[in-house]
Short mmCIF file of C-alpha atoms in Angstrom, two decimals:
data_model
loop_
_atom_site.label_atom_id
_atom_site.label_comp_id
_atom_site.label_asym_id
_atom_site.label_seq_id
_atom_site.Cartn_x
_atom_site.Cartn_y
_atom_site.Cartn_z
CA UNK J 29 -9.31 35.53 53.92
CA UNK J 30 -12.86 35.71 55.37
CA UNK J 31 -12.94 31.76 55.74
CA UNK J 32 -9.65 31.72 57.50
CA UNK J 33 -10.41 34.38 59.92
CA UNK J 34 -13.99 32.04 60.82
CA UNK J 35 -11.78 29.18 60.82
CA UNK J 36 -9.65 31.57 63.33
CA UNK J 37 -12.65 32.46 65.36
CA UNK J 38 -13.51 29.01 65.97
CA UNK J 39 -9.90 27.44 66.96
CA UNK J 40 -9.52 30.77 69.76
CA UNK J 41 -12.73 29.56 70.66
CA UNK J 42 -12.16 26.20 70.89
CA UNK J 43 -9.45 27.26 73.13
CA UNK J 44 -11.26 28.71 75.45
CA UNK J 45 -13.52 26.53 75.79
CA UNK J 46 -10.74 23.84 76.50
CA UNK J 47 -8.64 26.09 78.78
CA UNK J 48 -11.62 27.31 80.94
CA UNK J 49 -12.45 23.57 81.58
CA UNK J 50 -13.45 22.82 85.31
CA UNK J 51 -15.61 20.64 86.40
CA UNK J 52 -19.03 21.59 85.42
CA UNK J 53 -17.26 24.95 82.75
CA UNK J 54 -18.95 28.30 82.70
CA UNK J 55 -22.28 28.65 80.53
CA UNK J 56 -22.16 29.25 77.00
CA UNK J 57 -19.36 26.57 76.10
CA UNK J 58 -19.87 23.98 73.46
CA UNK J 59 -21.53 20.46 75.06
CA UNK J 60 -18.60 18.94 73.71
CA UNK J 61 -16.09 21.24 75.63
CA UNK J 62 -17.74 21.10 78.46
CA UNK J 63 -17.83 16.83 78.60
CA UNK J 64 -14.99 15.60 77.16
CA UNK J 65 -11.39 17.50 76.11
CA UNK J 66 -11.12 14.43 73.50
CA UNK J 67 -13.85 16.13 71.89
CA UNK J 68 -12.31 18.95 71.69
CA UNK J 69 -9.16 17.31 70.31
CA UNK J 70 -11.36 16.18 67.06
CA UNK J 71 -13.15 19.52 66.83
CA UNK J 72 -9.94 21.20 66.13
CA UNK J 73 -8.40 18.34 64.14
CA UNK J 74 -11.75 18.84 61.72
CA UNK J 75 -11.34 23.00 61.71
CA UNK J 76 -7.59 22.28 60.70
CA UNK J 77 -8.48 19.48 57.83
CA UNK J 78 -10.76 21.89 56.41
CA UNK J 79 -8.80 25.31 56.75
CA UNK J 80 -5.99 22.80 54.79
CA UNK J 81 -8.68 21.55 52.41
CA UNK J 82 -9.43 25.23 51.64
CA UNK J 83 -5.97 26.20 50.97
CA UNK J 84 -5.59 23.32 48.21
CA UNK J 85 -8.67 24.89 46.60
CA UNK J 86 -7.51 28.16 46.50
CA UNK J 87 -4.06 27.00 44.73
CA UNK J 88 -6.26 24.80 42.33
CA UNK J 89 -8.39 28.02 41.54
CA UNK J 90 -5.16 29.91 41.24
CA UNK J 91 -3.59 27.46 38.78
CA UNK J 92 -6.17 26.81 36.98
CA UNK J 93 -6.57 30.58 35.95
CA UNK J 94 -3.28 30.90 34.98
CA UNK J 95 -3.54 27.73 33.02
CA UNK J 96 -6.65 29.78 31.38
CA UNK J 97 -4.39 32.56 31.33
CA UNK J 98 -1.78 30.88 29.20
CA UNK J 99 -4.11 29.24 26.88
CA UNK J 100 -5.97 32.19 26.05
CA UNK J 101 -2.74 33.89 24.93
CA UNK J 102 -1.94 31.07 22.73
CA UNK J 103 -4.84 31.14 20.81
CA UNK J 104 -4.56 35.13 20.48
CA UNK J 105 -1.44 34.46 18.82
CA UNK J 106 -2.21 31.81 16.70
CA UNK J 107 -4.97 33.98 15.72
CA UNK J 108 -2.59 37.08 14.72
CA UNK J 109 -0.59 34.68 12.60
CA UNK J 110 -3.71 32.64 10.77
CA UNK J 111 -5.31 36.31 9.97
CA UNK J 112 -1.87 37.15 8.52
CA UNK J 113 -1.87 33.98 6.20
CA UNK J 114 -4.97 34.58 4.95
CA UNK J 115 -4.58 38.16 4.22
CA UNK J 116 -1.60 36.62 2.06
CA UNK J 117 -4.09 34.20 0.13
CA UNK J 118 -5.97 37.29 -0.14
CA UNK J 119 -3.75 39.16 -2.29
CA UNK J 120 -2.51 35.92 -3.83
CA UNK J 121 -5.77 35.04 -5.20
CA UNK J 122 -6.60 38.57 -6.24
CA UNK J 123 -3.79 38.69 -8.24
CA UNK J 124 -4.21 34.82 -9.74
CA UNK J 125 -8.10 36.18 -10.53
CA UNK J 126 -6.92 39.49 -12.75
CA UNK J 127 -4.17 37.10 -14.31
CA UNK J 128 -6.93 34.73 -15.54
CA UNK J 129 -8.87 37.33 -16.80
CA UNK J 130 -6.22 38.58 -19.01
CA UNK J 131 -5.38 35.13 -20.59
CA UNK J 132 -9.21 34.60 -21.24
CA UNK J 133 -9.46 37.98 -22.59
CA UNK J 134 -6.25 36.47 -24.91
CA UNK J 135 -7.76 33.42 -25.73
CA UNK J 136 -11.12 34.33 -27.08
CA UNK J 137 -9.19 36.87 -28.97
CA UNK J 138 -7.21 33.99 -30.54
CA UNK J 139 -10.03 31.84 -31.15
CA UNK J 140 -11.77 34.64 -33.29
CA UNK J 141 -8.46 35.25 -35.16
CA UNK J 142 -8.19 31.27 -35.70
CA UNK J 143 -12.03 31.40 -36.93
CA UNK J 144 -11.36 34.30 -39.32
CA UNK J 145 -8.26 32.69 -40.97
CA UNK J 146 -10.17 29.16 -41.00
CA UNK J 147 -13.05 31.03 -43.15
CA UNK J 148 -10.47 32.38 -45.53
CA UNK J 149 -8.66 29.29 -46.08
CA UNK J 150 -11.72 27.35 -46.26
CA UNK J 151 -12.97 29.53 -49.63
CA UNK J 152 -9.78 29.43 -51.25
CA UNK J 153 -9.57 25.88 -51.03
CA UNK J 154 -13.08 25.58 -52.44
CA UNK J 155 -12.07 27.52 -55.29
CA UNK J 156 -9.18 24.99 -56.13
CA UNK J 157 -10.94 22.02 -55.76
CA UNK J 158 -13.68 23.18 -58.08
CA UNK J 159 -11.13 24.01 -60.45
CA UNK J 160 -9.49 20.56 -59.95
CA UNK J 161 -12.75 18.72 -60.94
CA UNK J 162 -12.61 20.22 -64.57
CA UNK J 163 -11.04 17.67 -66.43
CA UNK J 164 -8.01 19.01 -69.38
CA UNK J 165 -10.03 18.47 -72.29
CA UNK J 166 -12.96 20.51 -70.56
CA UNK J 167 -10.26 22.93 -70.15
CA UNK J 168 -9.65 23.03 -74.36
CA UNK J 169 -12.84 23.35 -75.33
CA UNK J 170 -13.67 26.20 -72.91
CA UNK J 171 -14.77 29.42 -74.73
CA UNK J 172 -11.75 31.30 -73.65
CA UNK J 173 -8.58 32.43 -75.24
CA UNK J 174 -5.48 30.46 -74.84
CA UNK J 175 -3.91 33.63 -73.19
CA UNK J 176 -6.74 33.58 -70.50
CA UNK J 177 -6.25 30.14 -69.62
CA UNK J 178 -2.43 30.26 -69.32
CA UNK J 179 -2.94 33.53 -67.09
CA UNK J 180 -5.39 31.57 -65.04
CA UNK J 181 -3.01 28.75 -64.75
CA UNK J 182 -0.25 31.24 -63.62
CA UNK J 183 -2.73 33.02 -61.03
CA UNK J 184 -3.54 29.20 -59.75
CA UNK J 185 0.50 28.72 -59.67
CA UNK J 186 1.21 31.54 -57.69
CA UNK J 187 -1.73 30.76 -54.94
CA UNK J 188 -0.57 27.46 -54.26
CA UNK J 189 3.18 28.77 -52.02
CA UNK J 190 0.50 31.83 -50.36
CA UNK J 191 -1.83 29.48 -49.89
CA UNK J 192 0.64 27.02 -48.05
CA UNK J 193 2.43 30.00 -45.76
CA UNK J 194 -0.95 30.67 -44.69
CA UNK J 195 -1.69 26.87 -43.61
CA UNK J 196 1.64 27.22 -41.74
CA UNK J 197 0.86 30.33 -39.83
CA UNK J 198 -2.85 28.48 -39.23
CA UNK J 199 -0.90 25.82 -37.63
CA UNK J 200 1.47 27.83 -35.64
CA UNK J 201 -1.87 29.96 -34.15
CA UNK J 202 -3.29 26.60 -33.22
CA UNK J 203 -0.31 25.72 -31.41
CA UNK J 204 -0.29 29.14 -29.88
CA UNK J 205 -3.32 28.94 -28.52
CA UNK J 206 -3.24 24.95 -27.42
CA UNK J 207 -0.59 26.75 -25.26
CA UNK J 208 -2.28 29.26 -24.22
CA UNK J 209 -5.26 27.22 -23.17
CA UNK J 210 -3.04 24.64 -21.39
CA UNK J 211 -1.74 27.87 -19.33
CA UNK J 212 -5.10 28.59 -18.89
CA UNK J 213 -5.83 25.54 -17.47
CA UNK J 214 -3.09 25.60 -15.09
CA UNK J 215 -3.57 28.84 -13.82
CA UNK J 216 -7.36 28.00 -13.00
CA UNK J 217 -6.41 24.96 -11.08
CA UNK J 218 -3.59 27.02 -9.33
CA UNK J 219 -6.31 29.81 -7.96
CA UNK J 220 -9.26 26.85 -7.72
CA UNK J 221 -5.74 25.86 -4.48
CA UNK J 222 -5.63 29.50 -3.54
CA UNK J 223 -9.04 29.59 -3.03
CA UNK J 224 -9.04 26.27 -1.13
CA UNK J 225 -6.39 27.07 1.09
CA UNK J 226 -7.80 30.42 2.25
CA UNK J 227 -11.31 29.10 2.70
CA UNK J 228 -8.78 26.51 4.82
CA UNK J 229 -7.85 29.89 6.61
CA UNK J 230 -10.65 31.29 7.11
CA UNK J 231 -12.17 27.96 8.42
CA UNK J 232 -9.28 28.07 11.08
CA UNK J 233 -9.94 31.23 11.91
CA UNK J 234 -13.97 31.06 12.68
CA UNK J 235 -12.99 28.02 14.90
CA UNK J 236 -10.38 29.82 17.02
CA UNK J 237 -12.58 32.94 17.19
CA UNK J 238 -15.22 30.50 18.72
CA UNK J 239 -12.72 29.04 20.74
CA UNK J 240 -11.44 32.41 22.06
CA UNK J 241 -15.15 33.30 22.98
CA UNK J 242 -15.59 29.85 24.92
CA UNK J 243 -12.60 30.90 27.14
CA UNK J 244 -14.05 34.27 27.82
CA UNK J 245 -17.32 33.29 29.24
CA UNK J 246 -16.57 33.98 32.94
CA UNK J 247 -17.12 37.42 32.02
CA UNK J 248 -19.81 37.49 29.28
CA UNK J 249 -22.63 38.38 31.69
CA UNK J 250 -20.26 41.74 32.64
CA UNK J 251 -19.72 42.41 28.69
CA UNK J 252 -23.29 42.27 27.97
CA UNK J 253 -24.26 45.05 30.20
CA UNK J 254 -20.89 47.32 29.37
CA UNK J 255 -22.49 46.29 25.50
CA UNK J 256 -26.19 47.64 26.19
CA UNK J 257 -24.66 50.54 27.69
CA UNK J 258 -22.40 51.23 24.62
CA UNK J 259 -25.77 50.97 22.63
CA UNK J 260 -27.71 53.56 24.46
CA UNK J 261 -24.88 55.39 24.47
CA UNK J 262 -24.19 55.06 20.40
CA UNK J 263 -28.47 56.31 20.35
CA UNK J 264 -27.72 59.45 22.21
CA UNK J 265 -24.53 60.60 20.97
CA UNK J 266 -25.52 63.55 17.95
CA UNK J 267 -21.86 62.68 15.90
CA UNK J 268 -18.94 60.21 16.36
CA UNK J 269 -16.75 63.35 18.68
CA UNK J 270 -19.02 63.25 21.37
CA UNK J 271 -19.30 59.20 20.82
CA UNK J 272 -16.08 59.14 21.62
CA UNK J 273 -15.60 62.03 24.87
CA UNK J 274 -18.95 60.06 26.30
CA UNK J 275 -17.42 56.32 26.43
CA UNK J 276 -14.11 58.19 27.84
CA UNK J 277 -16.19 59.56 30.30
CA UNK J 278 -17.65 56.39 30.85
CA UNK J 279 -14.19 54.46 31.05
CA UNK J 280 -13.08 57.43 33.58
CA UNK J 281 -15.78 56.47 35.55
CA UNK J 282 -15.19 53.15 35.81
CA UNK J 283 -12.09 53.50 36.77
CA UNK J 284 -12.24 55.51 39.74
CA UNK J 285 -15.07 53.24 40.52
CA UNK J 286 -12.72 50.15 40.21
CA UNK J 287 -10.36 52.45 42.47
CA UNK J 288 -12.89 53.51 45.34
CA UNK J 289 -14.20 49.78 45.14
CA UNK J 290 -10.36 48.34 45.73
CA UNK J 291 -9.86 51.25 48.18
CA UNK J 292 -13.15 50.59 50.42
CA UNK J 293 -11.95 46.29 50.32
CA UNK J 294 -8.22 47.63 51.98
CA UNK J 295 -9.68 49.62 54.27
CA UNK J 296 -12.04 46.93 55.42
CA UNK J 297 -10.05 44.13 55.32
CA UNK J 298 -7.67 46.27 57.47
CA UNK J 299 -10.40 46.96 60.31
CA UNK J 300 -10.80 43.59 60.60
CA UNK J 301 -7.40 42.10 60.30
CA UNK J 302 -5.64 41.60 63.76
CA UNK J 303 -2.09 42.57 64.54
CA UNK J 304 -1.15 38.83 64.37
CA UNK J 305 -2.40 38.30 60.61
CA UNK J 306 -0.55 41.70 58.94
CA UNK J 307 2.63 40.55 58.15
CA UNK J 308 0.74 37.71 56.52
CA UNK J 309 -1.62 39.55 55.04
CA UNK J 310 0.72 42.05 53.34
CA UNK J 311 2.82 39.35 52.06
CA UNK J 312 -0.47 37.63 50.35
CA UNK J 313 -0.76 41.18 48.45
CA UNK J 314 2.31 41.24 47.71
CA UNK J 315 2.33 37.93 45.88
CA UNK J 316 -1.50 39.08 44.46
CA UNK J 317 0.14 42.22 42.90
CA UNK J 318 3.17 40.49 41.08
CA UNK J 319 0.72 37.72 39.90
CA UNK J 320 -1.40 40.64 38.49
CA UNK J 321 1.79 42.13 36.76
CA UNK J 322 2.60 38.77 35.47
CA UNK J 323 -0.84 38.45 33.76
CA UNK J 324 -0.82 41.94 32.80
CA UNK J 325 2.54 41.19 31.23
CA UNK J 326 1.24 37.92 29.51
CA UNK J 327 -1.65 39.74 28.00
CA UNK J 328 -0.39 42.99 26.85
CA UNK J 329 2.76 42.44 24.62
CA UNK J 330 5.38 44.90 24.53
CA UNK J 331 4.44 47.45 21.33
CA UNK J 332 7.35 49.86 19.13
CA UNK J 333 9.01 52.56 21.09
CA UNK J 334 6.54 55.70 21.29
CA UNK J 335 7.20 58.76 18.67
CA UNK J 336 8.23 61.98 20.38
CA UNK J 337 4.92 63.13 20.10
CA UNK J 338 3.59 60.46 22.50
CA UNK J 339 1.61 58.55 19.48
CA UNK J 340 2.64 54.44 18.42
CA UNK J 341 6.03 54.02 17.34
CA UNK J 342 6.72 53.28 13.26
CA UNK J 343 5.04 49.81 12.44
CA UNK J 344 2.74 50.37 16.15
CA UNK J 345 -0.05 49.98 13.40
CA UNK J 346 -0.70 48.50 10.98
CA UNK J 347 -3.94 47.82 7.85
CA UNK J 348 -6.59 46.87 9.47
CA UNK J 349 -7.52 44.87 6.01
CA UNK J 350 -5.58 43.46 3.08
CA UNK J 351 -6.23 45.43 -0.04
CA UNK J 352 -5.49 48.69 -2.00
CA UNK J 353 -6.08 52.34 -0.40
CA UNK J 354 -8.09 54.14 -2.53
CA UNK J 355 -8.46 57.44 -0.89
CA UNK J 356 -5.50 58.72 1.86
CA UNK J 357 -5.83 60.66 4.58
CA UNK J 358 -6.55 64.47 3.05
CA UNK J 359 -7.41 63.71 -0.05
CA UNK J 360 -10.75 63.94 -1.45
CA UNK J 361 -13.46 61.05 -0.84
CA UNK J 362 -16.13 60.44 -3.71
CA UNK J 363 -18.21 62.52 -2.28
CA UNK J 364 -15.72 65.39 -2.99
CA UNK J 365 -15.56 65.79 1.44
CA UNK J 366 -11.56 66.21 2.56
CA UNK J 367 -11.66 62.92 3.79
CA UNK J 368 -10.29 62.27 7.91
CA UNK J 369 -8.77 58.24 7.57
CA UNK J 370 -8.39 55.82 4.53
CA UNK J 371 -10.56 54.15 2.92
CA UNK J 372 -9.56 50.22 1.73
CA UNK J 373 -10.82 48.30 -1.00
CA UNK J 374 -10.85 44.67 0.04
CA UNK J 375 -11.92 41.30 -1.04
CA UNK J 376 -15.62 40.67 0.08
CA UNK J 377 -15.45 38.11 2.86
CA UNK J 378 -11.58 39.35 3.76
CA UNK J 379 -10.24 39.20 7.18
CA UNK J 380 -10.19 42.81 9.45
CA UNK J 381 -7.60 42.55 12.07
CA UNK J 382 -6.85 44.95 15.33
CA UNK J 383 -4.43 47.86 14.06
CA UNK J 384 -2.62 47.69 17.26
CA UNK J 385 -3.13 46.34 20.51
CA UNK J 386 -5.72 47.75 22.88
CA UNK J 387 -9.49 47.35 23.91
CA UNK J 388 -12.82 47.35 22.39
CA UNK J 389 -14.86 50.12 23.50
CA UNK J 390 -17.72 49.93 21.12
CA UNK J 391 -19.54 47.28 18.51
CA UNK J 392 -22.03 47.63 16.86
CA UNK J 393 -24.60 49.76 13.98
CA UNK J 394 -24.40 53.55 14.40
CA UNK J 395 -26.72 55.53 12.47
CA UNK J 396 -25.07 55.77 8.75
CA UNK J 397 -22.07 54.18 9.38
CA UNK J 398 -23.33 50.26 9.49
CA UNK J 399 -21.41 48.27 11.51
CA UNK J 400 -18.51 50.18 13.62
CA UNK J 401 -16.11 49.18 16.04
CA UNK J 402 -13.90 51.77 18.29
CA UNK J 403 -10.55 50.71 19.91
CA UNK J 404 -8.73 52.63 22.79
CA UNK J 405 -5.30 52.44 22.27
CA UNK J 406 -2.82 53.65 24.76
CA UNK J 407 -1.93 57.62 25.30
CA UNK J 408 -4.96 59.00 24.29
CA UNK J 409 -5.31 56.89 20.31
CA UNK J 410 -8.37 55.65 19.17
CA UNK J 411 -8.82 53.59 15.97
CA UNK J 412 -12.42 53.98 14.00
CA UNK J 413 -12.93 51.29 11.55
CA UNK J 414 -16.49 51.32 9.57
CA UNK J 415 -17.67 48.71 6.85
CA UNK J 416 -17.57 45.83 8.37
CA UNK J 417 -19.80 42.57 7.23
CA UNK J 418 -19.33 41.17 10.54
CA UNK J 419 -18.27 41.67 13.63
CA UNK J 420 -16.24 38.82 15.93
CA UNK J 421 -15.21 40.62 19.21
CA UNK J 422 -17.27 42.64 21.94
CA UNK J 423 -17.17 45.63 23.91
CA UNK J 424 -14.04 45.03 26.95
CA UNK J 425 -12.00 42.67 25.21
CA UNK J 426 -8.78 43.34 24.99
CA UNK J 427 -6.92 42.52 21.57
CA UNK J 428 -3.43 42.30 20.28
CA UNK J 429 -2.02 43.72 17.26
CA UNK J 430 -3.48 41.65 14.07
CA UNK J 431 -5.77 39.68 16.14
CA UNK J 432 -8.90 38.78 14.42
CA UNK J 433 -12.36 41.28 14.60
CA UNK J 434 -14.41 40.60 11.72
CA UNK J 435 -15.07 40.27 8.40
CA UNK J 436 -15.58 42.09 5.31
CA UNK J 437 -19.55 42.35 3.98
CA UNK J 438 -20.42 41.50 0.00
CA UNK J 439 -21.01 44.05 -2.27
CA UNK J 440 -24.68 43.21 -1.99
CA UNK J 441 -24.17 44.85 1.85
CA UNK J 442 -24.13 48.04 0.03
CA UNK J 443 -20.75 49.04 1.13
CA UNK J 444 -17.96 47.18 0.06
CA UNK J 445 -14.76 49.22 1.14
CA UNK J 446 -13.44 49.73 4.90
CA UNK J 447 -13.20 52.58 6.24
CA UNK J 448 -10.15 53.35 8.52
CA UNK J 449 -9.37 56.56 11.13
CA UNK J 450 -7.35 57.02 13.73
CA UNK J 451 -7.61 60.02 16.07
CA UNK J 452 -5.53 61.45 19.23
CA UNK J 453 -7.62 63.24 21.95
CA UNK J 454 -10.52 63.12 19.82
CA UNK J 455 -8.82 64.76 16.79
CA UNK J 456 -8.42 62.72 13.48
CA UNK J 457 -4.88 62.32 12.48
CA UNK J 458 -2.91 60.45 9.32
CA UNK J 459 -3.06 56.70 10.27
CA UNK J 460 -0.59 56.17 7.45
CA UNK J 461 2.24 57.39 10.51
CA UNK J 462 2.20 54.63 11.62
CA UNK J 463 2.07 52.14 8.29
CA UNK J 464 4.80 51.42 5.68
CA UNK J 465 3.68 54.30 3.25
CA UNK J 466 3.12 52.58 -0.56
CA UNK J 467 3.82 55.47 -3.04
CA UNK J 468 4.37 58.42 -0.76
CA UNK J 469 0.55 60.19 -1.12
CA UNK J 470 -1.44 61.11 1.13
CA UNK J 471 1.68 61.73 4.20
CA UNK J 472 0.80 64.72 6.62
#
């Protein structure tokens, strides 16, 4: 708008200059209006090529961001879906791991039943074989009675069918357990896949995250100062309540500073507007504010209907990690503390999605907690999710439901569980409202 109102200026003022022509012209004219109205002719040609030249650019820039636009949301979603497959190999391989266990646990019981019946065999045939060495006439002129050697004969008789039942059950044993080994095999190779296909996963996923923060670079020099001041922030707040009111405050702000900034550009661009450019100018912001619903619309994807209570819909939310809840939302923590959110046991290393859509509003260590991250949500929600190993997003992005954030830490992090709350106006409420419930604990 500024360049075409210059461009403007100059082609009025060309005409002037070309119309007030006579002779010798009035001072102040251009040389060239004042010699020759051919120059004039080219002056205005060159004003026109690049007012034209200026108006390609502008549809270039325009494309080009929605092209950015359109990629970006691609990649969210094919982020969304290759968290959701590897929260799958998650529990897949969890399960594959404790079914291993079991069968080794089976097996070495097996080969110490095997080793036991071996030894017992193994001394009763030494006893026969020692007796088979004594040749019969050894056998006459041993010092015993004739009773005690036909009793020892019949003893000897009725060992040989005991001793053959128990060489059949050794044999059936070894079977069992050549079995039970070659399911042991194939269950090892079948988690040794699992675990190749999620580290596939997870592979897929650090590339698209690094992808996703290539395409947001325009505005990484604006994210790293909203960042610092979530930091100083995070110092001076005394508990995570007034964490929270401050960076509303802050977003308030911001707001009615976006507002007063769009307000003071109107008004300005109004004063100098003339009467001939309105109509064009209001159409321009008319087509400016549909292509901002459009991208609006493109980014934010319609959620669940709201409850009556203003809060997300059922399924709004969901796990922010795959794994088993180990303490509910009222129920008592380790620590014996009523506990505010849930708290997740997950795999070290596991994937920890957005619960819903919304934006980041802080990132980073706070005091105790380790690494934190707090998203706004619309209608006054806020998600709280603590325990993190690593964190993949940064303060003013917005997220989708499921879309990657970070990762779980190792045990050797100190804290292996997540830690999951979700509050309304500031006030912690049962997250599980919003999830499938598993076994019906925990609902208030």
């Amino acid at each position: 708008m500024r360049r075409a109102a210059l461009a403007a200026a100059a082609l009025l003022g060309a005409a002037g200059g070309f119309g007030g022509f006579s002779g010798g012209g009035p001072a102040g004219k251009p040389a060239w209006a004042q010699a020759d109205p051919r120059a004039s002719q080219r002056a205005l040609t060159e004003i026109e090529r690049q007012i034209e030249a200026g108006r390609q650019r502008d549809a270039a820039l325009a494309r080009s961001g929605e092209a950015l636009e359109r990629e970006l949301e691609g990649l969210r979603t094919r982020l969304v879906q290759t968290a959701d497959e590897a929260a799958k190999l998650e529990t897949e391989l969890t399960g594959l791991e404790e079914t291993l266990r079991a069968l080794e646990a089976e097996e070495s019981a097996q080969a110490g039943k095997l080793d036991a019946d071996r030894a017992s065999i193994a001394e009763l045939l030494g006893g026969l074989q020692r007796l088979s060495r004594i040749p019969p006439e050894a056998m006459i002129a041993r010092p015993e009675s004739p009773v005690d050697t036909l009793r020892s004969a019949l003893l000897l008789r009725s060992a040989v069918p005991i001793l053959r039942e128990r060489a059949e059950a050794l044999a059936v044993s070894l079977q069992r357990l050549a079995d039970l080994r070659a399911d042991l095999s194939g269950r090892r190779a079948q988690a040794q896949g699992a675990r190749t296909a999620l580290a596939a996963r997870q592979d897929e996923i650090a590339r698209l995250v690094e992808r996703r923060q290539e395409l947001q670079q325009q505005t990484e020099e604006e994210r790293r100062q909203v960042s610092d001041r979530m930091a100083r922030l995070g110092n001076e707040a005394q508990d995570l309540r007034g964490l929270i009111e401050r960076l509303e405050r802050e977003a308030e702000q911001r707001r009615r500073e976006e507002q007063r900034r769009k307000a003071e550009a109107l008004a300005r661009a109004k004063a100098e507007r003339e009467k001939a450019e309105r109509e064009q100018a209001a159409r321009a912001a008319a087509a400016a504010a549909e292509r901002e619903r459009e991208i609006a619309a493109s980014i934010t994807p319609p959620t669940a209907p709201d409850r009556p209570d203003g809060g997300p819909g059922e399924g709004a939310s969901r796990l922010p990690v795959a794994g088993q809840v180990t303490t509910r939302y009222g129920e008592a923590d380790k620590f014996g503390v009523t506990s505010r959110g849930l708290t997740v046991s997950a795999r070290p290393g596991a994937q920890v999605v957005a619960p819903s859509s919304g934006s980041i509003m802080f990132a980073g260590p706070f005091r105790g907690y380790g690494l934190i991250l707090i998203v706004e949500h619309p209608n006054g929600y806020h998600s709280l999710i603590a325990g993190l190993g690593r964190i993949d997003t940064k303060v003013g992005q917005r997220v989708l439901a499921g879309e990657p954030l970070g990762v779980m830490g190792s045990p050797a992090d100190g804290n292996p569980d997540l830690y999951f709350e979700l509050r309304r106006n500031g006030q912690p409420i049962n997250p599980q409202r919003g999830l499938p419930a598993s076994d019906g604990k925990g609902q208030g």
